[in-house]
mmCIF file of N, CA and C in Angstrom:
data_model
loop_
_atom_site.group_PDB
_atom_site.id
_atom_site.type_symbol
_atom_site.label_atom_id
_atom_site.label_comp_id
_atom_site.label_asym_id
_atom_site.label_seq_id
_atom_site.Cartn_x
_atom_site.Cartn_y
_atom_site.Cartn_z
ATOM 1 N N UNK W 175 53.150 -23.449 14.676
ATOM 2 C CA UNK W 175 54.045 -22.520 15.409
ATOM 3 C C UNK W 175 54.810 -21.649 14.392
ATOM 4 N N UNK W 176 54.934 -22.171 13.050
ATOM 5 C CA UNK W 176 56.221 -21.184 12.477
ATOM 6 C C UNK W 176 54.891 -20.630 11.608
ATOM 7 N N UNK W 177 53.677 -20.520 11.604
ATOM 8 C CA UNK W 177 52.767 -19.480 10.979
ATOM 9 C C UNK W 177 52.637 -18.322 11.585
ATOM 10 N N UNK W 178 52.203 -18.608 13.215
ATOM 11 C CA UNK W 178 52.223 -17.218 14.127
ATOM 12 C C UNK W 178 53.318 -16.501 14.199
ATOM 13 N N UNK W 179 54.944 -16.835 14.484
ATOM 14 C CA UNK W 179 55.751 -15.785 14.088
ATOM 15 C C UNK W 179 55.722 -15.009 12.839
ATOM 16 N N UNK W 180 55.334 -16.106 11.802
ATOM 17 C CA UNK W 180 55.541 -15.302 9.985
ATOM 18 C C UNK W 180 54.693 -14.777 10.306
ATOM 19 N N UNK W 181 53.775 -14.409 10.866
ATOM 20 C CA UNK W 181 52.484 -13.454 10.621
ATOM 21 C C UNK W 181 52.731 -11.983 11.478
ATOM 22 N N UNK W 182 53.442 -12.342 12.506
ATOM 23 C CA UNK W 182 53.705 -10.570 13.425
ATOM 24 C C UNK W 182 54.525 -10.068 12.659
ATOM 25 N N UNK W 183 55.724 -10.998 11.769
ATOM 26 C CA UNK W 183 56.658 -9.521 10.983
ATOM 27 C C UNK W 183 55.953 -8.964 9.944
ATOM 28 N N UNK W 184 54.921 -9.638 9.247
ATOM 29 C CA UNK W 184 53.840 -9.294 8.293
ATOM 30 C C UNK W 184 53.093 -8.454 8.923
ATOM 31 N N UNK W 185 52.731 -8.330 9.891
ATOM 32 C CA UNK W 185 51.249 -7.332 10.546
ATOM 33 C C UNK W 185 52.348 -5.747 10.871
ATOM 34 N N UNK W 186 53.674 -6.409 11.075
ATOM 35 C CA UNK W 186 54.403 -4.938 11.085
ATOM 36 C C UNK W 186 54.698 -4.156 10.584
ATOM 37 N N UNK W 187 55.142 -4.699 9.591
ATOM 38 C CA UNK W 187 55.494 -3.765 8.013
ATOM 39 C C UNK W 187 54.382 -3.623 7.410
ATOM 40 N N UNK W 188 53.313 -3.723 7.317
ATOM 41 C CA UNK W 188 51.557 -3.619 6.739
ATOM 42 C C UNK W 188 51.543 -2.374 7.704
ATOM 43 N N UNK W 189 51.607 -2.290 8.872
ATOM 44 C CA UNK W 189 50.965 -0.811 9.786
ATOM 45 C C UNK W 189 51.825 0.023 9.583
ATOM 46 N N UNK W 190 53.347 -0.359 9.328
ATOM 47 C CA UNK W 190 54.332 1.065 9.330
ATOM 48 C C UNK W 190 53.683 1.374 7.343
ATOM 49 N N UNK W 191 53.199 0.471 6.908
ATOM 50 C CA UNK W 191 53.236 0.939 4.909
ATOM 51 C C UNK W 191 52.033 2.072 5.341
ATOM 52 N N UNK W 192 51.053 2.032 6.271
ATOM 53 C CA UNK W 192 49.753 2.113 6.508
ATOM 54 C C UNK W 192 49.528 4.009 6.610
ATOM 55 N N UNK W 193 50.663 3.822 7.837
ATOM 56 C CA UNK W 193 51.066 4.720 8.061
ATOM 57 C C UNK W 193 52.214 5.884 7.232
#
């Protein structure tokens, strides 16, 4: 359970760098 939250604030800031 505390991997899947650490992973959506990671997938967020990766698409806004992306962008």
């Amino acid at each position: 359970m505390g991997k899947k939250p650490a992973q959506l604030p990671q997938v967020a800031p990766k698409s806004s760098q992306v962008v």
